[in-house]
Tab-separated table of N, CA and C in Angstrom:
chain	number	residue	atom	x	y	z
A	1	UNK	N	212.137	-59.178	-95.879
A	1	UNK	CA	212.314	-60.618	-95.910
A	1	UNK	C	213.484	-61.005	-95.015
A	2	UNK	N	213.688	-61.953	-93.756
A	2	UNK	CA	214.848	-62.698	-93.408
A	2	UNK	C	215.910	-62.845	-94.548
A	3	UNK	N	216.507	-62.556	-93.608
A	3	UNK	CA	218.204	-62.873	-94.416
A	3	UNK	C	218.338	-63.977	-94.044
A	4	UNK	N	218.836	-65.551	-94.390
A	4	UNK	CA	219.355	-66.625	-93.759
A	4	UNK	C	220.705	-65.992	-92.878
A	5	UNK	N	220.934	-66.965	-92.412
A	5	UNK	CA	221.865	-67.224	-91.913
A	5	UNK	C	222.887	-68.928	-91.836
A	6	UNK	N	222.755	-68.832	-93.254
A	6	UNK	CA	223.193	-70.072	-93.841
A	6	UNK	C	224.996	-70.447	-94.131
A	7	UNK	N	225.131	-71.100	-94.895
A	7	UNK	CA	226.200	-71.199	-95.531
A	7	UNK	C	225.602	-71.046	-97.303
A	8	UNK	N	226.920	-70.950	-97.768
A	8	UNK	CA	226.143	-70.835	-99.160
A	8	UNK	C	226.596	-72.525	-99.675
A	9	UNK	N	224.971	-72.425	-100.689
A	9	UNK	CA	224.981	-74.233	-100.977
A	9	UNK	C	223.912	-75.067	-100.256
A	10	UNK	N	223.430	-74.677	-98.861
A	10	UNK	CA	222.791	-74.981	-98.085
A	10	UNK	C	221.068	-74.490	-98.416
A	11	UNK	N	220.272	-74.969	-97.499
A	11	UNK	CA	218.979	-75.068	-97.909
A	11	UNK	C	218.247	-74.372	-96.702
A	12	UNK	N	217.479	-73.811	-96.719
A	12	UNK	CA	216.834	-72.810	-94.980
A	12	UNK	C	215.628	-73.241	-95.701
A	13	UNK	N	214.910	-73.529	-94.700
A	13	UNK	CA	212.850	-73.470	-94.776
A	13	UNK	C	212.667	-72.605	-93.277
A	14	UNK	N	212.410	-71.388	-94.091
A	14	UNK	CA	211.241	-70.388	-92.822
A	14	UNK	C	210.573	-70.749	-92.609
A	15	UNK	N	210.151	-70.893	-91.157
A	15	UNK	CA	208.559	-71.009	-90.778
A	15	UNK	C	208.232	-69.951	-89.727
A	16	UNK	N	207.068	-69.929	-89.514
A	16	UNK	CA	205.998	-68.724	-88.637
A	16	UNK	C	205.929	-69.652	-87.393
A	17	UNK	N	206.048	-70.664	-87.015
A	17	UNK	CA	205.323	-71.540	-86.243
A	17	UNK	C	205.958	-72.092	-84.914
A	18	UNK	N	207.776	-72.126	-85.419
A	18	UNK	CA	208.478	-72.517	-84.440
A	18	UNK	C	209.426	-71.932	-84.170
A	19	UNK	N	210.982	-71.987	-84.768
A	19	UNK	CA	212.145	-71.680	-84.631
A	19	UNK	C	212.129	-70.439	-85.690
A	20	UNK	N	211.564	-71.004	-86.333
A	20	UNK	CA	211.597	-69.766	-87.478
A	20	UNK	C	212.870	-70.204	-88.856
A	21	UNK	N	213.650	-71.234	-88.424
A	21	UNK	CA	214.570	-71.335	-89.145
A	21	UNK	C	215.210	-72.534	-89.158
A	22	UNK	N	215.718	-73.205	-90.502
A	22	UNK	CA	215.785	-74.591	-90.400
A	22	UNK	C	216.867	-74.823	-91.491
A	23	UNK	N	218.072	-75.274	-91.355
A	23	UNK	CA	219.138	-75.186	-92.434
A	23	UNK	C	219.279	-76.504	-92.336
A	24	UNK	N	219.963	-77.121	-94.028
A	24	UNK	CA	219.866	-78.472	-94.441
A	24	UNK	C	221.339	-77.717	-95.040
A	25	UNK	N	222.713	-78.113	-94.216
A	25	UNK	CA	224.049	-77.958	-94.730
A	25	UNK	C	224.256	-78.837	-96.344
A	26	UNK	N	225.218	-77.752	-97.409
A	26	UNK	CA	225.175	-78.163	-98.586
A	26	UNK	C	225.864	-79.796	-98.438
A	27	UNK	N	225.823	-80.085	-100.035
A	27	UNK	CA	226.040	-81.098	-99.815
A	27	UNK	C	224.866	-82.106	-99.860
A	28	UNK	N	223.722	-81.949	-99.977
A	28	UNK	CA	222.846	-82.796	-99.282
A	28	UNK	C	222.024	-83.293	-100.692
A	29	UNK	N	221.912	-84.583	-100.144
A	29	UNK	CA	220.675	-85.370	-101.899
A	29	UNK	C	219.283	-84.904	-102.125
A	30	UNK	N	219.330	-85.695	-102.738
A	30	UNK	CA	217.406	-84.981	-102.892
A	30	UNK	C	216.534	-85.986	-102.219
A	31	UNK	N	216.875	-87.154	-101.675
A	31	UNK	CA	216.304	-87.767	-100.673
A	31	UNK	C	216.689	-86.945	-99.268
A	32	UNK	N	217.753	-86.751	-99.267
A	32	UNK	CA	218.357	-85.787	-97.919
A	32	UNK	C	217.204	-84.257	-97.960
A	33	UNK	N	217.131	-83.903	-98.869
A	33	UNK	CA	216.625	-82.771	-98.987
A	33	UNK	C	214.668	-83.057	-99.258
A	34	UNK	N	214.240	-84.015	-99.581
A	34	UNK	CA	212.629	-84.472	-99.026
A	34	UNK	C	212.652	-84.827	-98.083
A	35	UNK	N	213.451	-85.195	-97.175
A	35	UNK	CA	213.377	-85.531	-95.870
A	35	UNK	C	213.148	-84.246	-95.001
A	36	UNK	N	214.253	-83.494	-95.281
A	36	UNK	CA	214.251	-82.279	-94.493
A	36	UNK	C	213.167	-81.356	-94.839
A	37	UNK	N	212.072	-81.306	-96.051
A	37	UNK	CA	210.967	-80.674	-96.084
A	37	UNK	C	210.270	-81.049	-95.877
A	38	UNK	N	209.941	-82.703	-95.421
A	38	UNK	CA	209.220	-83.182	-94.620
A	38	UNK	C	209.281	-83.187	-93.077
A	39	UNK	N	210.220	-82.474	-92.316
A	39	UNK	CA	210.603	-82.825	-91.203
A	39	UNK	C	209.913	-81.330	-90.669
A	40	UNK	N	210.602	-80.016	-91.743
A	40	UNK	CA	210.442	-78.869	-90.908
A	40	UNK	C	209.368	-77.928	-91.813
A	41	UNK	N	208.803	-78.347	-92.710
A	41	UNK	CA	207.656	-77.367	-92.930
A	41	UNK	C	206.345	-77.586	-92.962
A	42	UNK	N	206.098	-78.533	-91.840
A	42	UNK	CA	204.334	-79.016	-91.291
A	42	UNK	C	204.440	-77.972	-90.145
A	43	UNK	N	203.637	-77.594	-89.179
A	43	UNK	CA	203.919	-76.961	-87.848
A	43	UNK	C	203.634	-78.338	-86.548
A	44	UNK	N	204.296	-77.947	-85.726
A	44	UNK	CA	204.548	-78.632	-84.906
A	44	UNK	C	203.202	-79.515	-84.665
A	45	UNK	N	202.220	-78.256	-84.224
A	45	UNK	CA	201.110	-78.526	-83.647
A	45	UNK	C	199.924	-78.138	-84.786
A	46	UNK	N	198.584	-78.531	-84.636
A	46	UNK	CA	197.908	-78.265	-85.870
A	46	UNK	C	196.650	-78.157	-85.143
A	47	UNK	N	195.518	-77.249	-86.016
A	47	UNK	CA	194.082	-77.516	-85.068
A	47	UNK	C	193.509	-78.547	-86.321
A	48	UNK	N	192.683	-78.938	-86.558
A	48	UNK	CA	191.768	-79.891	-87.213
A	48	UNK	C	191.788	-79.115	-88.524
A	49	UNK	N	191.484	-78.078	-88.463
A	49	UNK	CA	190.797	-77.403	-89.943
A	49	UNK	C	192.346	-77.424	-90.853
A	50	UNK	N	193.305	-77.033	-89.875
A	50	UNK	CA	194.956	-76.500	-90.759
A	50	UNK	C	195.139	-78.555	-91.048
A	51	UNK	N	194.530	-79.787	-90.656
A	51	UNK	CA	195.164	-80.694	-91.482
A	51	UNK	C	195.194	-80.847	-92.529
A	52	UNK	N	193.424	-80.387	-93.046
A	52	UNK	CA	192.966	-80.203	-94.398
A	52	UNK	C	194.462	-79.654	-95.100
A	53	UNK	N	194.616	-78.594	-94.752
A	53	UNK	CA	195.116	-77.326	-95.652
A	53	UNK	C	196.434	-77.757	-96.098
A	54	UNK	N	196.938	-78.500	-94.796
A	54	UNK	CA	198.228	-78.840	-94.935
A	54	UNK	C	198.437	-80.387	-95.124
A	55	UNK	N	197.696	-81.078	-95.643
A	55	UNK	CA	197.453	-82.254	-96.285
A	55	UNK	C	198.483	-83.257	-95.094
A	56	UNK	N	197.876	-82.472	-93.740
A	56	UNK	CA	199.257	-83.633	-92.882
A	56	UNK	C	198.710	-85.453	-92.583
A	57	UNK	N	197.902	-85.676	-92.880
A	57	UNK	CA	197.235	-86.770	-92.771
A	57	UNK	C	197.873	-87.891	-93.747
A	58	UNK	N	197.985	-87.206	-95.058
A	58	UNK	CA	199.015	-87.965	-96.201
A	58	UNK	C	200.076	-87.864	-95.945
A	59	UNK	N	201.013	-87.396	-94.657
A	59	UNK	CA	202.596	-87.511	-94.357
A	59	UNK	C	202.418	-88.986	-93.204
A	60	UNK	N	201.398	-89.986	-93.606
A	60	UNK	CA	201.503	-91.197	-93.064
A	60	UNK	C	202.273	-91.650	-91.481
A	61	UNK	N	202.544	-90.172	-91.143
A	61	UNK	CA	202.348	-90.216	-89.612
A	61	UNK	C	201.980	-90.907	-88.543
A	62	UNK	N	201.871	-91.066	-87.436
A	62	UNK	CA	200.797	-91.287	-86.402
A	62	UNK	C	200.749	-89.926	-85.849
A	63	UNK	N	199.475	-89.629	-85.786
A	63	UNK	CA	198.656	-89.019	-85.002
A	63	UNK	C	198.761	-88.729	-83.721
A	64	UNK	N	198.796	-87.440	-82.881
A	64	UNK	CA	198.585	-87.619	-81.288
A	64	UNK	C	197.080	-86.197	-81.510
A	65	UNK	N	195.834	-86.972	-81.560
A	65	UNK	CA	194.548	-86.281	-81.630
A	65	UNK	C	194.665	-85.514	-80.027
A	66	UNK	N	194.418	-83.871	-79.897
A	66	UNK	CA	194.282	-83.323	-78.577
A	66	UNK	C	192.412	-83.666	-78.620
A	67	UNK	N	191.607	-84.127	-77.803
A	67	UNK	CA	190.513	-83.337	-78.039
A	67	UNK	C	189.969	-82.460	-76.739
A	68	UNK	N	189.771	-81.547	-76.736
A	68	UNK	CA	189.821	-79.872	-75.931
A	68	UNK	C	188.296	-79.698	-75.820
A	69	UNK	N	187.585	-78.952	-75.010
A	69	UNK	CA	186.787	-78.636	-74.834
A	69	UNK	C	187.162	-77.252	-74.045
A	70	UNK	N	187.580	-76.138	-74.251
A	70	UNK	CA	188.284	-74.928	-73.505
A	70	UNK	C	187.471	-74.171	-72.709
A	71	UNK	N	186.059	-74.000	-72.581
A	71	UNK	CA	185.134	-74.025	-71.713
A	71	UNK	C	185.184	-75.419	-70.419
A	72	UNK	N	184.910	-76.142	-70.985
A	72	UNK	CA	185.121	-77.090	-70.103
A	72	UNK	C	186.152	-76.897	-69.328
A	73	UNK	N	187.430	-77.028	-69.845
A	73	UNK	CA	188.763	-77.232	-69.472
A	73	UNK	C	189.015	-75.705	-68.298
A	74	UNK	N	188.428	-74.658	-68.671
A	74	UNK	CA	188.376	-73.597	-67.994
A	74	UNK	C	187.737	-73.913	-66.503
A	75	UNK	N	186.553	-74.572	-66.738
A	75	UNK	CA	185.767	-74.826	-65.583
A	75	UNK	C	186.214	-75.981	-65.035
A	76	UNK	N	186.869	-76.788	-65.086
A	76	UNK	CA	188.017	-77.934	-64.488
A	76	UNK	C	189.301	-77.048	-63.787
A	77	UNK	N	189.239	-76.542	-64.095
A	77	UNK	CA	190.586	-75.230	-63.208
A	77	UNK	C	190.215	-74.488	-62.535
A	78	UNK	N	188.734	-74.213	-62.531
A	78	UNK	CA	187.882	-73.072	-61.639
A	78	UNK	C	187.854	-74.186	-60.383
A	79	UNK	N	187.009	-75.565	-60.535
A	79	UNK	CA	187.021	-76.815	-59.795
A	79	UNK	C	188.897	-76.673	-58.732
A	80	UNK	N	189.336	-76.801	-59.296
A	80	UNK	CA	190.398	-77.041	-58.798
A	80	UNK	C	191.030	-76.125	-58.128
A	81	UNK	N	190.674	-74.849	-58.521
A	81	UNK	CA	191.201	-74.076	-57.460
A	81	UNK	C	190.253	-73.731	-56.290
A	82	UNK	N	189.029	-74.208	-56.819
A	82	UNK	CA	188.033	-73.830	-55.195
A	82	UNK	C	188.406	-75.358	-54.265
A	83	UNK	N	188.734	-76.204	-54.784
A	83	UNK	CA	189.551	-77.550	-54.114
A	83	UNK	C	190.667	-76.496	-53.238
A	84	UNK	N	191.207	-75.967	-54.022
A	84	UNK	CA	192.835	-75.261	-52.954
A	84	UNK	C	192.475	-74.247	-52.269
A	85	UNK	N	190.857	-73.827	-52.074
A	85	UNK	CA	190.582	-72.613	-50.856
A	85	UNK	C	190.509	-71.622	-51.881
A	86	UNK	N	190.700	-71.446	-53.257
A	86	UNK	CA	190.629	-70.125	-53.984
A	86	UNK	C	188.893	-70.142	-54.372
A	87	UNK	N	188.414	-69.114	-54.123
A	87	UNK	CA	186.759	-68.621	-54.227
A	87	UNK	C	186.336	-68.519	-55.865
A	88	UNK	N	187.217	-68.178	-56.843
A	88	UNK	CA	186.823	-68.498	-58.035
A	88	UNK	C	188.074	-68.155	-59.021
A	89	UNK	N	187.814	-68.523	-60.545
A	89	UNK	CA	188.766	-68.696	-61.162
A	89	UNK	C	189.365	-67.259	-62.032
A	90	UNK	N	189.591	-66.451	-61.730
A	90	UNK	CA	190.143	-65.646	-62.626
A	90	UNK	C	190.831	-65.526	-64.125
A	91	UNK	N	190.520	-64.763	-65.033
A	91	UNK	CA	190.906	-64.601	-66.284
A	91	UNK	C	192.484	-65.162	-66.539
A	92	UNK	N	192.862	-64.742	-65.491
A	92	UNK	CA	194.924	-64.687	-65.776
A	92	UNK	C	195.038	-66.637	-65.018
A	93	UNK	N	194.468	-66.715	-64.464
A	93	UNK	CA	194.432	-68.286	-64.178
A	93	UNK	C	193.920	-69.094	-65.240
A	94	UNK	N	193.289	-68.732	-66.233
A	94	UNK	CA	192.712	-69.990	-67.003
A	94	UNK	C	193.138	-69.746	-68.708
A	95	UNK	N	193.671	-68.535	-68.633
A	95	UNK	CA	194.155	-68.244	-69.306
A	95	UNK	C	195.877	-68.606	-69.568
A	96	UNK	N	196.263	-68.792	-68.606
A	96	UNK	CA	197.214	-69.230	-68.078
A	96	UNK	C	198.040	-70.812	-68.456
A	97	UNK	N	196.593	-71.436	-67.872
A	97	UNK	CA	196.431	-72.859	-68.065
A	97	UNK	C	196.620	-73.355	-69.201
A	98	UNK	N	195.716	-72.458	-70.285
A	98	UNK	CA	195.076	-72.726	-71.462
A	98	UNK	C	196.817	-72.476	-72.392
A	99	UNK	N	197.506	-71.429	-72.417
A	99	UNK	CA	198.724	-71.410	-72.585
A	99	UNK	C	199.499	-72.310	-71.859
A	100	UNK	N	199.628	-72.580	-71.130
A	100	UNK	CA	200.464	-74.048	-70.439
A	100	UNK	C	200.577	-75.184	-70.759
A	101	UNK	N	199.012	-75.079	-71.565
A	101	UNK	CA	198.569	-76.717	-71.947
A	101	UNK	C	199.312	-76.259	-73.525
A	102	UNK	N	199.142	-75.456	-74.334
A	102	UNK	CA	199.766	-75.089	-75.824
A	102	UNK	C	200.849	-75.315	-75.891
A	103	UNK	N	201.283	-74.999	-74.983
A	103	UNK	CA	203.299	-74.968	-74.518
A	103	UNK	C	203.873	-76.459	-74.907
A	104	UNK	N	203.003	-77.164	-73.823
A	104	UNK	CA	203.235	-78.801	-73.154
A	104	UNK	C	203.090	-79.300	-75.112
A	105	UNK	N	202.173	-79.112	-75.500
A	105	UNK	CA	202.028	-79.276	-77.068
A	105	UNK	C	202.907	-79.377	-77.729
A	106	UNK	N	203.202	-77.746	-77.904
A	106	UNK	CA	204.683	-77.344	-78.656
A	106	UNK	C	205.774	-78.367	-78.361
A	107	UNK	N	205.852	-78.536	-77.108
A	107	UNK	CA	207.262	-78.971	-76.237
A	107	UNK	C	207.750	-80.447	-77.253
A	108	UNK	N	206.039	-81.014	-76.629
A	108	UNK	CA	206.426	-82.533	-77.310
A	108	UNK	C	206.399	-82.737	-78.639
A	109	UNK	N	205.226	-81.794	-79.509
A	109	UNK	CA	205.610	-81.464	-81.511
A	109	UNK	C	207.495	-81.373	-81.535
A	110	UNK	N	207.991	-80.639	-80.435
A	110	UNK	CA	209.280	-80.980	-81.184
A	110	UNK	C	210.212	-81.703	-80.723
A	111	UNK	N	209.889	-82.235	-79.976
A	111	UNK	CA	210.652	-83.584	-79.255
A	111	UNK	C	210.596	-84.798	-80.233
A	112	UNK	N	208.961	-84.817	-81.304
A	112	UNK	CA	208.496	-85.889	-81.732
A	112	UNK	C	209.102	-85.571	-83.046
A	113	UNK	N	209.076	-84.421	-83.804
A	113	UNK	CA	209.054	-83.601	-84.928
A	113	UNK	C	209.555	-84.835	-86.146
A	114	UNK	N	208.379	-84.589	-87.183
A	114	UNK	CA	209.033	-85.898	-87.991
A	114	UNK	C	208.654	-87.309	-87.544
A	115	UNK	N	208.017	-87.954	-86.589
A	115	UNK	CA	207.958	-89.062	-86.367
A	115	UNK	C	206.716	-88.921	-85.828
A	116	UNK	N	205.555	-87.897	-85.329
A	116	UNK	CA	204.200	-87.735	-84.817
A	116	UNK	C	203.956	-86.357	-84.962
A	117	UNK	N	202.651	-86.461	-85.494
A	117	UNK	CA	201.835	-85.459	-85.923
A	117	UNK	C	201.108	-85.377	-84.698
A	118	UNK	N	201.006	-83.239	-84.317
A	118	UNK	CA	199.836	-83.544	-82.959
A	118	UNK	C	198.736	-82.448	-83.779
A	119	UNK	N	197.803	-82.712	-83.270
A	119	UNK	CA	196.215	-81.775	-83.820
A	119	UNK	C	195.252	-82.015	-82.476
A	120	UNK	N	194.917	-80.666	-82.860
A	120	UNK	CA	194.554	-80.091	-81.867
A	120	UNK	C	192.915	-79.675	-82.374
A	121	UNK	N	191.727	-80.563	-81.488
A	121	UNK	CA	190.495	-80.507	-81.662
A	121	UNK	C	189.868	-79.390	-80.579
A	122	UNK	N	189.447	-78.198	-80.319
A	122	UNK	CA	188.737	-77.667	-79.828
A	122	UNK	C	187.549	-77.671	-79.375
A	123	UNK	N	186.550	-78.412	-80.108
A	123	UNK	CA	185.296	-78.501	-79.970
A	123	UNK	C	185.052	-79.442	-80.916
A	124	UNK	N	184.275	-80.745	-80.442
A	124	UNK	CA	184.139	-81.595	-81.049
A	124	UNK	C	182.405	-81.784	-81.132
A	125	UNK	N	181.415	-80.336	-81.319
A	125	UNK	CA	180.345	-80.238	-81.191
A	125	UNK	C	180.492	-79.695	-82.814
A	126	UNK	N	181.650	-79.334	-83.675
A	126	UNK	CA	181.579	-78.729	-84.761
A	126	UNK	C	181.623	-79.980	-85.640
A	127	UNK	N	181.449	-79.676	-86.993
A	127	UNK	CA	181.405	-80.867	-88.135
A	127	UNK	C	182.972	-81.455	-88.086
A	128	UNK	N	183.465	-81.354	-88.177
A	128	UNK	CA	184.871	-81.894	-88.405
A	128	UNK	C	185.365	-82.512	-87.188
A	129	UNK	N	184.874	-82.081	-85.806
A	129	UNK	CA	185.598	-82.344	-84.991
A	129	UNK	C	184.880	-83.510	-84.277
A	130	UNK	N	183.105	-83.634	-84.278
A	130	UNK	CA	182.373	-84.396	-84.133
A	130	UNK	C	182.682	-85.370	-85.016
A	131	UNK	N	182.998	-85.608	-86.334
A	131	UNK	CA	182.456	-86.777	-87.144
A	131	UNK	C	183.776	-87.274	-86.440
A	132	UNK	N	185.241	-87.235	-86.104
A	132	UNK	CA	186.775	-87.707	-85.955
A	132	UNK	C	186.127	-88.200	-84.736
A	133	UNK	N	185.492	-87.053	-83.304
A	133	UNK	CA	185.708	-87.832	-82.273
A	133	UNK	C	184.281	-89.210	-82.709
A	134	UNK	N	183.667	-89.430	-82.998
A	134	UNK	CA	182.349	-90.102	-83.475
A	134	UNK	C	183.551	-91.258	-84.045
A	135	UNK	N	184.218	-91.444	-85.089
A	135	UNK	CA	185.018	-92.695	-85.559
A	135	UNK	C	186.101	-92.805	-84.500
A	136	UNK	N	186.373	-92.015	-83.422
A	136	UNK	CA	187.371	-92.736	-82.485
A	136	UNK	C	186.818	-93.157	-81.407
A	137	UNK	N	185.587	-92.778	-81.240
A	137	UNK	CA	184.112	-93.311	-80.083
A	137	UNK	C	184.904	-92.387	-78.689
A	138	UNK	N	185.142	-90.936	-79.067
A	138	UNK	CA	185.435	-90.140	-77.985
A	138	UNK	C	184.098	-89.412	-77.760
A	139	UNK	N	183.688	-89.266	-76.333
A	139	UNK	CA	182.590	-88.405	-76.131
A	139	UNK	C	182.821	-87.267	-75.163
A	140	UNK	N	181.901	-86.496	-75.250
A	140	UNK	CA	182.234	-85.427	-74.688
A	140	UNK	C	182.465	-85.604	-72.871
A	141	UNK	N	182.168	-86.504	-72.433
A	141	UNK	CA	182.412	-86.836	-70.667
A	141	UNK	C	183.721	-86.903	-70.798
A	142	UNK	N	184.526	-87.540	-72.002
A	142	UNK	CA	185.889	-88.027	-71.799
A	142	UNK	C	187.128	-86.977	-72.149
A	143	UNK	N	186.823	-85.663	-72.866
A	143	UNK	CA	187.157	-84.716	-73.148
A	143	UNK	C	187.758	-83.956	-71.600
A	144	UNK	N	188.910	-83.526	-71.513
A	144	UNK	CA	190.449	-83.255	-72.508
A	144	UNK	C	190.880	-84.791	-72.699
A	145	UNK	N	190.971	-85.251	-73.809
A	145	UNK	CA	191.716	-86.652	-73.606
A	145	UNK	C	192.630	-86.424	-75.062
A	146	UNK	N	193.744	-87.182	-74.980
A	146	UNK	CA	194.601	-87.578	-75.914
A	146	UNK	C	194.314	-89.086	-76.336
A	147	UNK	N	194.315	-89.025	-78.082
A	147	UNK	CA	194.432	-90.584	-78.170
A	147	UNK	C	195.922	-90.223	-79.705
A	148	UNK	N	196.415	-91.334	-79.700
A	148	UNK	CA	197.462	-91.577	-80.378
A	148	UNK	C	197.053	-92.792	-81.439
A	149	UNK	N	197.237	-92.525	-82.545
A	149	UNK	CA	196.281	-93.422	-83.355
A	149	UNK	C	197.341	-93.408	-84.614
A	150	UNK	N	196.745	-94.587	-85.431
A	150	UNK	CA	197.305	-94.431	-86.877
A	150	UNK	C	196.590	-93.577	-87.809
A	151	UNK	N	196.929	-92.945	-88.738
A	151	UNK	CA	196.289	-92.172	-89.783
A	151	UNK	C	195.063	-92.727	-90.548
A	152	UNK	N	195.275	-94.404	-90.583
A	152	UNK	CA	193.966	-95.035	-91.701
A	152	UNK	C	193.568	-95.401	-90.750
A	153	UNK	N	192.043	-95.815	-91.255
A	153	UNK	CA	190.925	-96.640	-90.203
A	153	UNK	C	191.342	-98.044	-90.350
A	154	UNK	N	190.785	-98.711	-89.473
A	154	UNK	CA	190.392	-98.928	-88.339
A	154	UNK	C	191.631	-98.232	-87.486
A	155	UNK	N	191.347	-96.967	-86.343
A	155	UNK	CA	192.000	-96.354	-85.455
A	155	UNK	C	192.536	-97.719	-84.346
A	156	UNK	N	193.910	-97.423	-84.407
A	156	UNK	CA	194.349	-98.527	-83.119
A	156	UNK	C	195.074	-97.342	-82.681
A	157	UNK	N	194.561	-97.188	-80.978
A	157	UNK	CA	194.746	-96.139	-80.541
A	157	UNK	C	195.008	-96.322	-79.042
A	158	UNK	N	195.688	-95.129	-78.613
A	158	UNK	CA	195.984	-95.222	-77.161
A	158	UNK	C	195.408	-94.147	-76.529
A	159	UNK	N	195.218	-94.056	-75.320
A	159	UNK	CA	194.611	-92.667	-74.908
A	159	UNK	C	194.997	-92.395	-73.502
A	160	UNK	N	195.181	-90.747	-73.005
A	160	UNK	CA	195.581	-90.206	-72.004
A	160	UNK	C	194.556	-89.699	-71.349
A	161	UNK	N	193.760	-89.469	-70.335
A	161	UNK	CA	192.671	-89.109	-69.814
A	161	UNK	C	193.474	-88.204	-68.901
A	162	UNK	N	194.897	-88.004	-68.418
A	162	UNK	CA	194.892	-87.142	-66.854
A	162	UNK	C	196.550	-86.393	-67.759
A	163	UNK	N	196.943	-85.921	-67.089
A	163	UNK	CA	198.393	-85.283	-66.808
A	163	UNK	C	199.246	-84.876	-68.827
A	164	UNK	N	198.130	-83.603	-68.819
A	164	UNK	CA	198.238	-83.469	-70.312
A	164	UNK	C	199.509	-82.474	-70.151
A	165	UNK	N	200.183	-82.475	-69.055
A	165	UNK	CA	201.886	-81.427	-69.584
A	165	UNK	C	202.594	-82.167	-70.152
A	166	UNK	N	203.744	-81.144	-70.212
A	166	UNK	CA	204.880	-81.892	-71.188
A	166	UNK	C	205.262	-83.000	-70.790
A	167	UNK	N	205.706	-83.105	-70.037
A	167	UNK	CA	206.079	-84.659	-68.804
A	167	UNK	C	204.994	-85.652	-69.388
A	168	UNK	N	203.898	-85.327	-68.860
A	168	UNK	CA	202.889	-86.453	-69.301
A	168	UNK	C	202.751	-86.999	-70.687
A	169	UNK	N	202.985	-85.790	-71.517
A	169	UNK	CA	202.399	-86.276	-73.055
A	169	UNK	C	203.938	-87.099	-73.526
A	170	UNK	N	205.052	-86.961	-72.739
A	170	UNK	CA	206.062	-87.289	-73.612
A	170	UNK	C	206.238	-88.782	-73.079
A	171	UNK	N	206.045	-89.299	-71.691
A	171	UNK	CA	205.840	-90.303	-71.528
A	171	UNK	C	204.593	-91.032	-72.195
A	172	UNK	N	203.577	-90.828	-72.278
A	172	UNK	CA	202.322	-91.033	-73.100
A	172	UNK	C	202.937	-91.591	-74.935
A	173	UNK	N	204.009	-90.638	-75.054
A	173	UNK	CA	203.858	-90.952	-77.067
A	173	UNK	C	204.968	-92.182	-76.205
């Protein structure tokens, strides 16, 4: 088990997901201290199925919905590099990407942390991911897109169609 690295009096929440480590110096209320287990034990980033699990939808959030198509998104980078003279797309190139784009994720989950929830849709041909993009009227032509929405319906929402790095998404929220 981790040893903290606390003070004594103080409060640590482990997580798997980010830093790994999160101290709430003693001293602190129990509003001080629901705050801070609301802040650091959701994960940054989420796929669709972990909202269920992790009931992040009831932390009354806004939303930044990814919706992904990673086939697709693979073959949009194959496109683009036969645009730059490269003959086809290699494993370590799209693989690459596909980690680049997770990163840009991470980056802005903790820039936002506490104030926007991001989830991350993969395939929106599955039940869960179809019925969400279906009530936000996302279709698959419009996929990789970001929309930024409120948690209850009627969705009032914004959406990113191009420049899904960190730069982009942080100007975007």
């Amino acid at each position: 088990a981790p040893q903290p690295d606390a003070d004594h009096g103080s409060a640590v929440a482990f997580t798997g997901f980010d830093e790994g480590q999160h101290e709430l110096k003693q001293g602190f209320t129990e509003q001080a201290l629901y705050a801070f287990l609301e802040r650091y034990t959701y994960p940054l980033v989420m796929n669709l199925g972990d909202v269920i699990e992790y009931s992040a939808l009831d932390r009354q959030l806004p939303c930044l919905f990814l919706f992904l198509d990673e086939k697709k998104h693979l073959l949009n980078i194959e496109r683009a590099l036969a645009e730059r003279g490269r003959s086809s797309c290699h494993w370590e190139d799209s693989s690459l990407a596909m980690a680049l784009l997770k990163r840009s994720l991470q980056l802005t989950g903790a820039q936002f942390r506490g104030e926007l929830q991001i989830v991350m849709i993969d395939d929106i041909s599955q039940s869960l991911g179809a019925k969400l993009a279906q009530q936000m009227n996302v279709t698959d032509l419009e996929v990789p897109v970001a929309c930024i929405c409120d948690v209850d319906a009627p969705f009032h929402q914004y959406r990113l169609l191009e420049d899904l790095s960190a730069g982009g998404l942080t100007k975007f929220v």
